Every structure is written in C-alpha cells, then in structure tokens.
C-alpha cells in the first residue's frame, strides 16, 4: 500500500476512535479544573488499553509472513492516535500529570502498546525471530523490505525509556549473538576452503555490507558493537592463520610481493580495523625480512658484490611493501629498520662487502654514468651504511680499498669519490672523513707537485752534461729515468711497510732529484720511499727480435736490473739476489715467483715445481715469447700473506685498539665535566656518545673504567661504590 | 704480613732476594733476642727496630717487635692494625716520624704512657680490628692491601692475596671461602689491584651469600669484573652439584 494511503487511514481511524471515546478538549479541561483529573486519566488509560487489546487479537492471529507488516501498521496507527489524544489532553498533561507523578498521556500509550502487543508472549519472540530471519536472508543474498525493518526497529527504540531499552533487550542482544555465530561459522568454512587472499576479499565485502545495515535499518548505537563483533570474528579470530598460512598467507604474499601488492594492501587495510592484529602483522613483516636477510648472508656473503646487489634489491622490495601495502606507516618502517639492523650487524662481513661493492662501483661501475646516476647509486649505498652499527670497521676497510684505488689509479672519477665522502661526512660528521679526504688531497697535491717538477726539470741543463765520468770511477753512465711520484701524508693512509730495498742507480738518481726538489719546496718534511709499492716500465730485449715493454713492480725492477750487469747466460742465486737487493724475504719470494710463472717466464729458475728452494738460481729466459708488445706481469697470491680482509669475520685488531682508546677518552671527558657520576649513568652516556661510530658493549666500557680506576684517573666514592669520582 | 709470605714460596723469595745485604744487620738484633725476652721494660725506640741502611723499620724489625710482644707476626692482625694507626704510608716500612706516633696517637695503648714494650703488650688487645665497625674497618682493610704491596707496585700477587685476605677480613664476609677457591683457579701470576681488593669488602657487606646472592644485579653490576666472574664461578659450581 502506498505510504500516504496508510497514514490517511490511520488518521481516519484515529479520528473515529477519539470521537468514539467522546473526549473533547473542553471536557477534558473542565474535568481537570474541577479536580477530576484522575477520573479523566483512568478513563483514558482504560480506553487506550481496550483499544489495544482488540488490536492485539488481530496481531496475534497474523500469520508469520504478515506479522511484521501488521505490527508496523498498528504501530503507526497507534502513534497517530496517541498524538491526537495527547493534543486533546494537553492541559491534563501539563497540570494533573506532574502533580500526581503519573506518566504523560503519550508515554502511557507507549507503555500500553509495549505491554499489550510487543511484549505479548505470542508476539515478542515471533517478532524477533522474524527480524533476525530477515537479516539472515539478506546476508545470504536475498532482498528484504528495509522499510518494515526500519519501522519495527524504530518502534522498539521508541518503546524503550524508563530505564529499559526494549531495542537492546528484545532485539539487539539476540542480533549480535546471531551475527557472531553466523560469521564465526562462515569465516571458518570459507577459510578452510579458500585461499587467504580470497578470504580477505570476501570479508572486505562482508564488512562493507554489515556497516551499510546500520543506516539501512539498525539503530546507530548498534554500529560500534556490530563493528566490534564483525572485526573480531572475521579478522582477529583468524589473524594468525592469515599471517602464517601456507595457503598464501601473509608470509607467502611477502615472498611474491611484486605481484601480490593488492592483496597485501587489502590485508593491511582490514587489519587496520582491528588494531590489535596489526602488531602481529608488523612482527610477521619483521620476521620475514630478518629471515630473508639472514639467508641472503649465508648464501651470498662469499661474493661481496653480488651480495650487496641482492641486499639492495631486498631492501627495495620491502620498502615497496611498507610504502604501498602498509601505507608508509611509521611503525612498519621502524620494524623494517630493526630487521635490517639485526641481520646486517650480526655479521661483520656485511661492512666489508659494502666497501667492496663501492670499490667496484668506483673502479668500473661508474664508467659512463651521469652525475645523477652516480648520486642515485651512492644514495642507495648510504642507506645500507646507515644500518651498520660498527662504522669504524667500515672506515678501516674503506681506507684500505681507497688507498689501493688511488695508488693504482683505478678510480673512474674523482668526482664520484668526493661525492661518496661528502655523503659519509653528512652521516657521521667531519671527523669521520678527514683522513679519507686527506688521501684524496694528497693525490691532487702530488699531481700539482709533478707538474711543478716537470717545469723545473725543463729548466735544468740536459743531464748528460752534468754527469761526467771525470773521476774514472766505475759508475756507469747514469741514464736518468722518468719518474712519477705520489707523495702520501703518513697519518692519512693505511700503514705501509717502510722497509726499503736497494734500488738500481738510475731509479735512485731520479728519486734523489725529486727528493731534493721537494724538500726545497717543503723544508722540515721527511720523505720515505715506499719501495713495497709502485710500478716500473722496463724495456726488455730478450733477443735481437724479441723486444717487449714489461710493466712490473718496484721489487721486480730491482731483481731484473741485477741481470743487466751480467752476461745473458749468467745465473744469479737466490742468496745473491737477497744480498744485493735487500728485499724482505717473503716479498722477494712472491715477486720472484711471479717472474717465473709458465705464463710469464721472464726468468728461468733451476728448481722444478711451483715453489722456490733456498739454493735456487735464476737466469734470463732467452726464449721468452709473447704476442703482446707490452706485458703486465701480475703478482701471484701467496696464502701466507694476510687473508683478504673480506674473509675474516673478526674485528680487526687495529679497530679494537682504537675503540679502547676512544672509550677511555670518552669516559675521562665525561667524568671531567661531571666530576662524579653513577655507574649506570656513565655507561649510558658513553654509549650515547660513541654510538655514532660503533656500539660499545657495556662489558668493554666497564673494562675501560677499571683500567682508569687502576691508573687513578677515577676512584669509587666511599659512600656509594656505584659512584665514580673524577680525580684531577 | 711478611712471615706469612714465607709459606708462599714465590713472593717471599722474591722479597728476600731483593736485599741480601741487610741480613747482616739483622744478626746483631738476632743476638739481642734472647736478652730481650728477659727485659720487658725495653724502650720502644725507633733506632732499635729500624734498619740502619734503609732508615725505616721494615718487616724484620716488626718481627723482632712481635717476638718481644709474644705474638705471631704472621697471623696477628693487630700488628697490621698497629702499623695502620701509626699511619704507615710506604708498604712494609715505618718512618721515624710515623714511629713517633706511638706517643701522639690516641688510638694506641702507648698514648700518654711510658713508651715501652711492656705498655704496648699490656694494651695489645685494644688494637683488635674486630672492635671496628664497618665504616671504620674500610680504611683499615684498604691499608692491609697498601701495606703489603711491593714497593710502588699497585697490586698484590695472587698468593699474597690468598694468604692475606682471610686474615684481614675475618668473619665480616660470608664469601671468603668461595672467593679464595675462585682465586685459586686464576694463574699464579694473577694480580689483584686496589679497586678489586676494596670492592671485595663492599661487596661482602652489600650482597648476601651464595646461592641467592641477594642484592646482586647481573645486568647493571658496577662491581669490578673480577667480582662478576666470582659470582658466575660460584653459580656454575652450584649448578654442577
């Protein structure tokens, strides 16, 4: 029936009723005025009740499929009727009712309706069951009449008051229970038969549906309770399954995060509605990242370059997950950082791998890259650097690699080197990079010095006139040689061995010339020639036709020059070589063997096999053959020499020593400022100050404190042994 | 005290080996010994006990004094207490100035009385460190360490500590036996420094006995690492039993 029709009928019937009861405003007024209010009141009470009783008969007899609409119709009619009655009896409402503390007419009507009809034993439960059945049908996909639902539920709401909520007691309670049961069942069933992403999609739609139910016909107060139940049954109850399940649970999704980003995003959005479960999700993310990292280390750490590349890829992957799926949430970012922190700092080789990776970039990786590409790569590297706790270990390795690069001229771009140092400086402060920058500056200055030296040489008269053999000594004509010198400031560079050997005369002459030039420019300085490094280019004639240019190390130059003074067939014994060149034994072996390898047999040695025997002797290999004109002789690796820094997983001794000094200095500095401090405070402050560089173990700090106690820099307070006092 | 060191081979021999010469001056006093027993009213003067070469009263002089007092120099802590009250600054030596405090120090039985061995002997019991409360005992305990060092060294040898510690601390600590057992696990050349020595006392007063070690906080222990190791040692030992 169209709604207006309904109302009209209601009003019509109401009118009839009122007329039938013979109440008019005037009568009512008079009755009350003459103190017959109670008569009027009782009268109207009775009238209303009688009416409702007959209504009830109708309602009871309605079959189930009509009950709901019947109730709604009756309710509407009742409302209209009571409004009319109330209007008529307004005077009574205002005077008699408050005096005698009775319910107002309208309320009276409500109460009567409630007791007579709604709470009638043949109505109450039936009504409720119908309401719930409707909801259930709707959940199962059928359409229901929202109007009647809304009407009925509004009715229940209005019938409440005076302390009890009919809506809650007669409907909501049961509704919530029903909902709970329904979803518990459905979710369990669905989850057991479907994959997690499918399940997530399903509950996403279910939640939307449920929330729509509130504006559709439920009372607004039900909303939070409904939400809570739905979230609990659909999300919280299954959270751990969703995270850990093999049927494409969270962990699996993470593995394939490239393709499953949508599902991850949905999962996060859903879990967001039940905040307690979010922590589980974050923890799962942390665990996953950490495990992946650990596995990566086990798998690939032996190949540092590959390792770092995979590491960067890993980080990008998880970063994407956090940004897209987790909506850039700070807590998730934090968890990710913790995960990377934990596995990267569990193994020192990560620091050295990163250094090796940067080395590769500097040597070859940056060839042909634009400045912004370089910047981009270095930024990625710095991100990893930030995770490292032991930044001082990184520095030691970086210095070693940088030195090698600079001295062997392997760096693609000095601009890139500078950029890297600038980034390190902004991370750790200028003190961190002073030495490294000093190394770069040394190279630049050396180049300037060489330019000046070249200019200086040009101004000198030709060498052949200067060197005269007037004395008739046996010194051979000193043919000078060209020499390029790099001057290193000793404090900046990694420690180099300073044992020097005897270099051939022409090299010595060139060195001497440079030295006097340099010392003239910078008086007060001392130059030490590092014969352990450096290369030389020798023109070698093995026969009339076989002429080659050999690129060899300084030591090798010394060894080979010895053969110049002798006949071509002559032999030199190992001992003789040692005696003349004064090269340290271990190094000598290495450089000598490199000259005798099958590939570059410049010298022939007596003994067979790879090694050298103590009474070995050598001669120039006349039959030396090579296709190349210019040959670079590589150095063989000797295993006795210290292993590649990358292979150790202990903290280098130099770093440990360094840390001890830093720690002690920090303790003294803090105590000097504070004069006294409690043990815990001191430890905390020392840790805080050193943290930028490395993480000091509390036990090591304690050792430093004890050492300082023994040396009487500090003492314990006599009142409190936990307090230290600074001794000036 | 020095005589006790004779029992522990190394430190004693090291000490004796250091100064062979003064043995000669010791013998004239040695001859005097039997005579001393007969003369209890002997004066407590510096010259009698001092080593003429060193200009100090050394362990040997103290041994003589101990003899005359009728006590055992190696086990009587009152002798140490005496040196402490005299304010001995150098280990194993008393200067003349310090010796003079026999008369001036109110803590000594010879204060205001004739400076004789007799007086000292009569009031000997008053020097017992057991009379000191914990606060007063601390500086005395520290002194025990300082006085038994060798020269300017800042430590005690392990064996010296093993002998000295139980003697000095007596029953103020419930950890003594365990700690000695722990020390014996250390190598012979192990050394104890002042902080460790004094901390042992503080530790004994602050932390209850094994196995509970009440008052012990392993996370935030500010005790010397030696004490931490000691506690772990006992805990390990108890786990095994």
Coordinates of N, CA, C and O in Angstrom, one line a residue, chain B residues 58-185:
Chain B
X58 N 111.5 -2.0 59.0 CA 111.0 -2.9 58.0 C 110.3 -4.1 58.6 O 110.2 -4.2 59.8
X59 N 109.9 -5.1 57.8 CA 109.3 -6.3 58.3 C 110.1 -7.0 59.3 O 109.6 -7.6 60.2
X60 N 111.4 -6.9 59.1 CA 112.3 -7.6 60.0 C 112.2 -7.0 61.4 O 112.1 -7.7 62.4
X61 N 112.2 -5.7 61.4 CA 112.1 -5.0 62.7 C 110.8 -5.4 63.4 O 110.7 -5.6 64.6
X62 N 109.8 -5.4 62.6 CA 108.4 -5.7 63.1 C 108.4 -7.2 63.7 O 107.7 -7.4 64.7
X63 N 109.1 -8.0 63.0 CA 109.2 -9.4 63.5 C 109.8 -9.4 64.9 O 109.4 -10.2 65.8
X64 N 110.9 -8.6 65.0 CA 111.5 -8.6 66.3 C 110.5 -8.1 67.4 O 110.4 -8.6 68.5
X65 N 109.9 -7.0 67.1 CA 108.9 -6.5 68.0 C 107.8 -7.5 68.4 O 107.5 -7.7 69.5
X66 N 107.4 -8.2 67.3 CA 106.4 -9.3 67.5 C 106.9 -10.3 68.5 O 106.2 -10.7 69.4
X67 N 108.1 -10.7 68.3 CA 108.7 -11.7 69.2 C 108.7 -11.2 70.6 O 108.3 -11.9 71.5
X68 N 109.1 -10.0 70.8 CA 109.1 -9.4 72.2 C 107.7 -9.3 72.8 O 107.5 -9.4 74.0
X69 N 106.7 -9.1 71.9 CA 105.4 -9.0 72.4 C 104.8 -10.3 72.7 O 103.7 -10.5 73.3
X70 N 105.5 -11.3 72.2 CA 105.0 -12.7 72.3 C 103.8 -13.0 71.4 O 103.0 -13.8 71.7
X71 N 103.8 -12.4 70.2 CA 102.8 -12.7 69.3 C 103.3 -13.3 68.0 O 104.5 -13.2 67.8
X72 N 102.5 -13.9 67.2 CA 102.9 -14.5 65.9 C 102.7 -13.4 64.8 O 101.6 -13.1 64.5
X73 N 103.8 -12.9 64.3 CA 103.7 -11.8 63.3 C 102.9 -12.2 62.1 O 102.3 -11.4 61.4
X74 N 103.0 -13.5 61.8 CA 102.3 -13.9 60.5 C 100.8 -14.0 60.6 O 100.1 -14.0 59.6
X75 N 100.3 -14.1 61.8 CA 98.8 -14.3 61.9 C 98.1 -13.3 62.7 O 96.9 -13.3 62.8
X76 N 98.8 -12.4 63.4 CA 98.2 -11.5 64.3 C 97.9 -10.2 63.5 O 98.8 -9.4 63.3
X77 N 96.6 -9.9 63.3 CA 96.3 -8.7 62.5 C 96.5 -7.5 63.4 O 96.5 -6.4 62.9
X78 N 96.6 -7.6 64.7 CA 96.8 -6.4 65.5 C 98.1 -5.7 65.1 O 98.2 -4.5 65.3
X79 N 99.0 -6.5 64.6 CA 100.3 -5.9 64.2 C 100.0 -5.0 63.0 O 100.5 -3.8 62.9
X80 N 99.2 -5.5 62.1 CA 98.8 -4.6 61.0 C 98.1 -3.4 61.4 O 98.3 -2.3 61.0
X81 N 97.2 -3.6 62.4 CA 96.4 -2.5 62.9 C 97.3 -1.5 63.5 O 97.1 -0.3 63.4
X82 N 98.4 -2.0 64.2 CA 99.3 -1.1 64.8 C 100.0 -0.2 63.7 O 100.0 1.1 63.9
X83 N 100.4 -0.8 62.6 CA 101.1 0.0 61.6 C 100.1 1.0 61.0 O 100.4 2.1 60.6
X84 N 98.8 0.5 60.9 CA 97.8 1.4 60.4 C 97.6 2.6 61.2 O 97.6 3.7 60.7
X85 N 97.5 2.4 62.5 CA 97.3 3.5 63.4 C 98.5 4.4 63.4 O 98.4 5.6 63.7
X86 N 99.7 3.9 63.2 CA 100.9 4.7 63.1 C 100.9 5.5 61.8 O 101.8 6.3 61.6
X87 N 100.0 5.1 60.9 CA 99.9 5.9 59.6 C 101.0 5.6 58.7 O 101.4 6.5 58.0
X88 N 101.3 4.3 58.6 CA 102.4 4.0 57.7 C 102.0 4.2 56.2 O 101.0 3.8 55.8
X89 N 102.8 5.0 55.5 CA 102.5 5.3 54.1 C 103.1 4.4 53.1 O 102.6 4.1 52.1
X90 N 104.4 4.0 53.4 CA 105.0 3.2 52.5 C 104.8 1.7 52.8 O 104.7 1.4 54.0
X91 N 104.7 0.9 51.8 CA 104.4 -0.5 52.1 C 105.6 -1.2 52.8 O 106.7 -1.0 52.4
X92 N 105.3 -1.9 53.9 CA 106.3 -2.6 54.6 C 107.3 -1.7 55.3 O 108.4 -2.2 55.6
X93 N 107.0 -0.5 55.6 CA 108.1 0.4 56.2 C 107.4 1.4 57.1 O 106.4 1.9 56.8
X94 N 108.1 1.7 58.2 CA 107.6 2.8 59.1 C 108.8 3.8 59.2 O 109.9 3.4 59.6
X95 N 108.4 5.0 59.0 CA 109.5 6.1 59.1 C 109.5 6.5 60.6 O 108.7 6.1 61.4
X96 N 110.6 7.3 60.9 CA 110.7 7.7 62.3 C 109.6 8.6 62.7 O 109.1 8.5 63.8
X97 N 109.1 9.4 61.8 CA 108.0 10.3 62.1 C 106.8 9.5 62.4 O 106.0 9.8 63.4
X98 N 106.6 8.4 61.7 CA 105.4 7.6 61.9 C 105.6 6.9 63.3 O 104.7 6.7 64.0
X99 N 106.8 6.4 63.5 CA 107.1 5.7 64.8 C 106.8 6.6 66.0 O 106.3 6.1 67.0
X100 N 107.0 7.9 65.8 CA 106.8 8.8 66.9 C 105.4 8.8 67.3 O 105.0 9.3 68.4
X101 N 104.5 8.4 66.5 CA 103.1 8.4 66.8 C 102.7 7.5 67.9 O 101.5 7.5 68.4
X102 N 103.6 6.6 68.3 CA 103.3 5.8 69.4 C 102.9 6.6 70.6 O 102.0 6.2 71.4
X103 N 103.5 7.8 70.7 CA 103.1 8.7 71.8 C 101.9 9.5 71.5 O 101.1 9.8 72.4
X104 N 101.8 10.0 70.2 CA 100.8 11.0 70.0 C 99.5 10.5 69.6 O 98.4 11.1 69.8
X105 N 99.4 9.3 69.0 CA 98.1 8.8 68.5 C 97.2 8.3 69.6 O 97.6 7.4 70.4
X106 N 96.0 8.8 69.8 CA 95.1 8.4 70.8 C 94.6 7.0 70.7 O 94.0 6.4 71.6
X107 N 94.8 6.4 69.5 CA 94.3 5.0 69.2 C 95.2 4.0 69.8 O 94.8 2.8 69.8
X108 N 96.4 4.4 70.2 CA 97.4 3.4 70.6 C 97.5 3.3 72.1 O 97.3 4.3 72.8
X109 N 97.7 2.1 72.7 CA 97.7 2.0 74.1 C 98.9 2.7 74.8 O 98.9 2.9 76.0
X110 N 99.9 3.1 73.9 CA 101.0 3.8 74.5 C 100.8 5.3 74.6 O 101.7 6.0 75.0
X111 N 99.6 5.7 74.3 CA 99.3 7.2 74.3 C 99.3 7.6 75.8 O 98.6 7.1 76.6
X112 N 100.2 8.6 76.0 CA 100.2 9.2 77.4 C 100.8 8.2 78.4 O 100.7 8.5 79.6
X113 N 101.5 7.2 78.0 CA 102.1 6.2 78.9 C 103.5 6.1 78.6 O 103.9 6.5 77.5
X114 N 104.3 5.4 79.4 CA 105.7 5.2 79.1 C 105.8 4.4 77.8 O 105.1 3.4 77.6
X115 N 106.7 4.8 76.9 CA 106.9 4.1 75.6 C 107.7 2.9 75.8 O 108.9 2.8 75.4
X116 N 107.1 1.8 76.3 CA 107.9 0.6 76.5 C 107.1 -0.6 75.8 O 105.9 -0.5 75.6
X117 N 107.8 -1.6 75.6 CA 107.2 -2.9 75.1 C 106.1 -3.3 76.0 O 105.1 -3.8 75.7
X118 N 106.4 -3.2 77.3 CA 105.5 -3.6 78.4 C 104.2 -2.9 78.2 O 103.1 -3.5 78.2
X119 N 104.2 -1.6 78.0 CA 102.9 -0.9 77.9 C 102.2 -1.4 76.6 O 100.9 -1.6 76.7
X120 N 102.9 -1.5 75.6 CA 102.3 -2.0 74.4 C 101.7 -3.4 74.6 O 100.5 -3.6 74.2
X121 N 102.4 -4.2 75.2 CA 101.9 -5.6 75.5 C 100.6 -5.6 76.3 O 99.7 -6.3 76.0
X122 N 100.7 -4.7 77.3 CA 99.5 -4.6 78.2 C 98.3 -4.2 77.4 O 97.2 -4.8 77.7
X123 N 98.4 -3.3 76.6 CA 97.2 -2.8 75.8 C 97.0 -3.4 74.5 O 96.3 -2.9 73.6
X124 N 97.7 -4.5 74.2 CA 97.7 -5.1 72.9 C 96.3 -5.4 72.4 O 96.0 -5.2 71.2
X125 N 95.5 -6.0 73.2 CA 94.2 -6.4 72.8 C 93.3 -5.3 72.2 O 92.5 -5.5 71.4
X126 N 93.6 -4.1 72.7 CA 92.8 -3.0 72.2 C 92.9 -2.7 70.7 O 92.1 -2.0 70.1
X127 N 94.0 -3.2 70.1 CA 94.2 -3.0 68.7 C 93.4 -3.9 67.8 O 93.5 -3.8 66.6
X128 N 92.7 -4.8 68.4 CA 92.0 -5.8 67.6 C 91.0 -5.1 66.6 O 90.1 -4.4 67.0
X129 N 91.2 -5.4 65.3 CA 90.3 -4.8 64.3 C 88.8 -5.2 64.5 O 88.0 -4.5 64.0
X130 N 88.5 -6.2 65.2 CA 87.2 -6.6 65.4 C 86.4 -5.6 66.2 O 85.1 -5.6 66.1
X131 N 87.1 -4.7 66.9 CA 86.3 -3.6 67.5 C 85.8 -2.6 66.6 O 85.0 -1.8 67.0
X132 N 86.4 -2.6 65.4 CA 86.0 -1.5 64.5 C 84.6 -1.8 63.9 O 84.4 -3.0 63.5
X133 N 83.8 -0.8 63.7 CA 82.6 -1.0 63.0 C 82.9 -1.0 61.5 O 84.0 -0.6 61.1
X134 N 81.9 -1.3 60.6 CA 82.2 -1.5 59.2 C 82.7 -0.2 58.6 O 83.6 -0.2 57.8
X135 N 82.2 0.9 59.0 CA 82.7 2.2 58.4 C 84.2 2.4 58.8 O 85.0 2.9 57.9
X136 N 84.6 2.1 60.0 CA 86.0 2.3 60.4 C 86.9 1.2 59.8 O 88.0 1.5 59.6
X137 N 86.2 0.1 59.6 CA 87.0 -1.0 59.1 C 87.5 -0.8 57.7 O 88.6 -1.3 57.3
X138 N 86.7 -0.1 56.9 CA 87.0 0.0 55.5 C 88.4 0.6 55.3 O 89.2 0.0 54.5
X139 N 88.8 1.7 55.9 CA 90.1 2.2 55.7 C 91.2 1.3 56.1 O 92.3 1.2 55.5
X140 N 90.9 0.5 57.2 CA 91.9 -0.5 57.7 C 92.1 -1.6 56.6 O 93.2 -2.0 56.3
X141 N 91.0 -2.0 56.1 CA 91.1 -3.1 55.1 C 91.9 -2.6 53.9 O 92.7 -3.4 53.3
X142 N 91.7 -1.4 53.5 CA 92.4 -0.8 52.4 C 93.9 -0.8 52.7 O 94.8 -1.1 51.9
X143 N 94.2 -0.4 54.0 CA 95.5 -0.3 54.4 C 96.2 -1.7 54.3 O 97.4 -1.8 54.0
X144 N 95.5 -2.7 54.7 CA 96.1 -4.1 54.6 C 96.6 -4.3 53.2 O 97.7 -4.9 53.0
X145 N 95.9 -3.9 52.2 CA 96.3 -4.0 50.8 C 97.6 -3.1 50.6 O 98.6 -3.6 50.1
X146 N 97.5 -1.9 50.9 CA 98.5 -0.9 50.6 C 99.8 -1.4 51.3 O 100.9 -1.3 50.7
X147 N 99.8 -1.8 52.5 CA 101.0 -2.1 53.3 C 101.7 -3.3 52.8 O 102.9 -3.4 52.9
X148 N 100.9 -4.2 52.2 CA 101.6 -5.5 51.8 C 102.0 -5.5 50.3 O 102.3 -6.5 49.8
X149 N 101.9 -4.4 49.7 CA 102.4 -4.3 48.3 C 103.9 -4.3 48.3 O 104.5 -4.2 49.3
X150 N 104.4 -4.6 47.1 CA 105.9 -4.5 46.9 C 106.2 -3.1 46.3 O 106.0 -2.9 45.2
X151 N 106.8 -2.3 47.2 CA 107.4 -1.0 46.7 C 106.3 -0.2 46.1 O 105.2 0.1 46.7
X152 N 106.5 0.3 44.8 CA 105.5 1.2 44.2 C 104.5 0.4 43.4 O 103.7 1.0 42.7
X153 N 104.5 -0.9 43.4 CA 103.6 -1.7 42.6 C 102.1 -1.4 43.1 O 101.9 -1.2 44.3
X154 N 101.2 -1.5 42.2 CA 99.8 -1.2 42.6 C 99.0 -2.4 42.7 O 97.8 -2.4 42.6
X155 N 99.6 -3.6 43.0 CA 98.8 -4.8 43.0 C 99.4 -5.7 44.1 O 100.6 -5.5 44.6
X156 N 98.7 -6.8 44.4 CA 99.2 -7.9 45.2 C 99.2 -9.1 44.3 O 98.4 -9.4 43.5
X157 N 100.3 -9.9 44.5 CA 100.3 -11.2 43.8 C 99.2 -12.1 44.3 O 98.7 -11.9 45.4
X158 N 98.9 -13.0 43.5 CA 97.7 -13.9 43.8 C 98.0 -14.6 45.1 O 97.1 -14.7 46.0
X159 N 99.1 -15.2 45.3 CA 99.4 -16.0 46.5 C 99.4 -15.1 47.8 O 98.9 -15.5 48.8
X160 N 99.9 -13.9 47.6 CA 99.9 -13.0 48.8 C 98.4 -12.7 49.2 O 98.1 -12.8 50.3
X161 N 97.6 -12.5 48.1 CA 96.2 -12.2 48.4 C 95.5 -13.4 49.1 O 94.7 -13.2 50.0
X162 N 95.8 -14.6 48.6 CA 95.2 -15.8 49.1 C 95.5 -15.9 50.6 O 94.7 -16.4 51.4
X163 N 96.7 -15.5 51.0 CA 97.1 -15.6 52.4 C 96.5 -14.4 53.2 O 96.0 -14.6 54.3
X164 N 96.6 -13.3 52.6 CA 96.2 -12.1 53.4 C 94.7 -11.9 53.6 O 94.3 -11.4 54.6
X165 N 94.0 -12.2 52.5 CA 92.5 -11.8 52.6 C 91.8 -12.5 53.7 O 91.1 -11.7 54.5
X166 N 91.9 -13.8 53.9 CA 91.1 -14.3 55.0 C 91.6 -13.8 56.4 O 90.8 -13.6 57.3
X167 N 92.9 -13.5 56.4 CA 93.4 -13.0 57.7 C 92.8 -11.7 58.0 O 92.3 -11.4 59.1
X168 N 92.7 -10.8 57.0 CA 92.2 -9.4 57.3 C 90.7 -9.4 57.5 O 90.2 -8.6 58.3
X169 N 90.0 -10.1 56.6 CA 88.6 -9.8 56.6 C 87.9 -10.6 57.7 O 86.8 -10.3 58.1
X170 N 88.5 -11.6 58.2 CA 88.0 -12.5 59.3 C 86.5 -12.8 59.0 O 86.2 -13.4 58.0
X171 N 85.6 -12.5 59.9 CA 84.3 -13.0 59.6 C 83.3 -11.9 59.1 O 82.1 -12.1 59.2
X172 N 83.9 -10.9 58.6 CA 83.0 -9.9 58.0 C 82.4 -10.2 56.7 O 81.5 -9.6 56.2
X173 N 82.9 -11.3 56.1 CA 82.4 -11.6 54.8 C 82.0 -13.1 54.8 O 82.7 -14.0 55.3
X174 N 80.9 -13.4 54.1 CA 80.4 -14.8 54.0 C 80.9 -15.3 52.7 O 80.5 -16.4 52.3
X175 N 81.7 -14.6 52.0 CA 82.1 -15.0 50.6 C 83.5 -15.5 50.6 O 84.0 -16.0 49.6
X176 N 84.2 -15.4 51.8 CA 85.6 -15.6 51.8 C 86.0 -17.0 51.2 O 86.9 -17.0 50.3
X177 N 85.5 -18.0 51.7 CA 85.9 -19.3 51.2 C 85.7 -19.5 49.7 O 86.6 -20.0 49.0
X178 N 84.5 -19.1 49.3 CA 84.2 -19.3 47.9 C 85.2 -18.4 47.0 O 85.7 -18.8 46.0
X179 N 85.4 -17.2 47.5 CA 86.3 -16.3 46.8 C 87.7 -16.9 46.7 O 88.4 -16.7 45.7
X180 N 88.2 -17.4 47.8 CA 89.6 -18.0 47.8 C 89.6 -19.1 46.8 O 90.6 -19.3 46.0
X181 N 88.6 -20.0 46.8 CA 88.5 -21.1 45.8 C 88.6 -20.5 44.4 O 89.3 -21.0 43.5
X182 N 87.8 -19.4 44.2 CA 87.8 -18.8 42.9 C 89.2 -18.3 42.5 O 89.7 -18.5 41.4
X183 N 89.8 -17.6 43.5 CA 91.2 -17.1 43.2 C 92.2 -18.2 42.8 O 93.1 -17.9 42.0
X184 N 92.0 -19.3 43.4 CA 92.9 -20.4 43.1 C 92.8 -20.9 41.7 O 93.7 -21.5 41.1
X185 N 91.7 -20.6 41.0 CA 91.6 -21.0 39.6 C 92.3 -20.1 38.7 O 92.5 -20.4 37.5

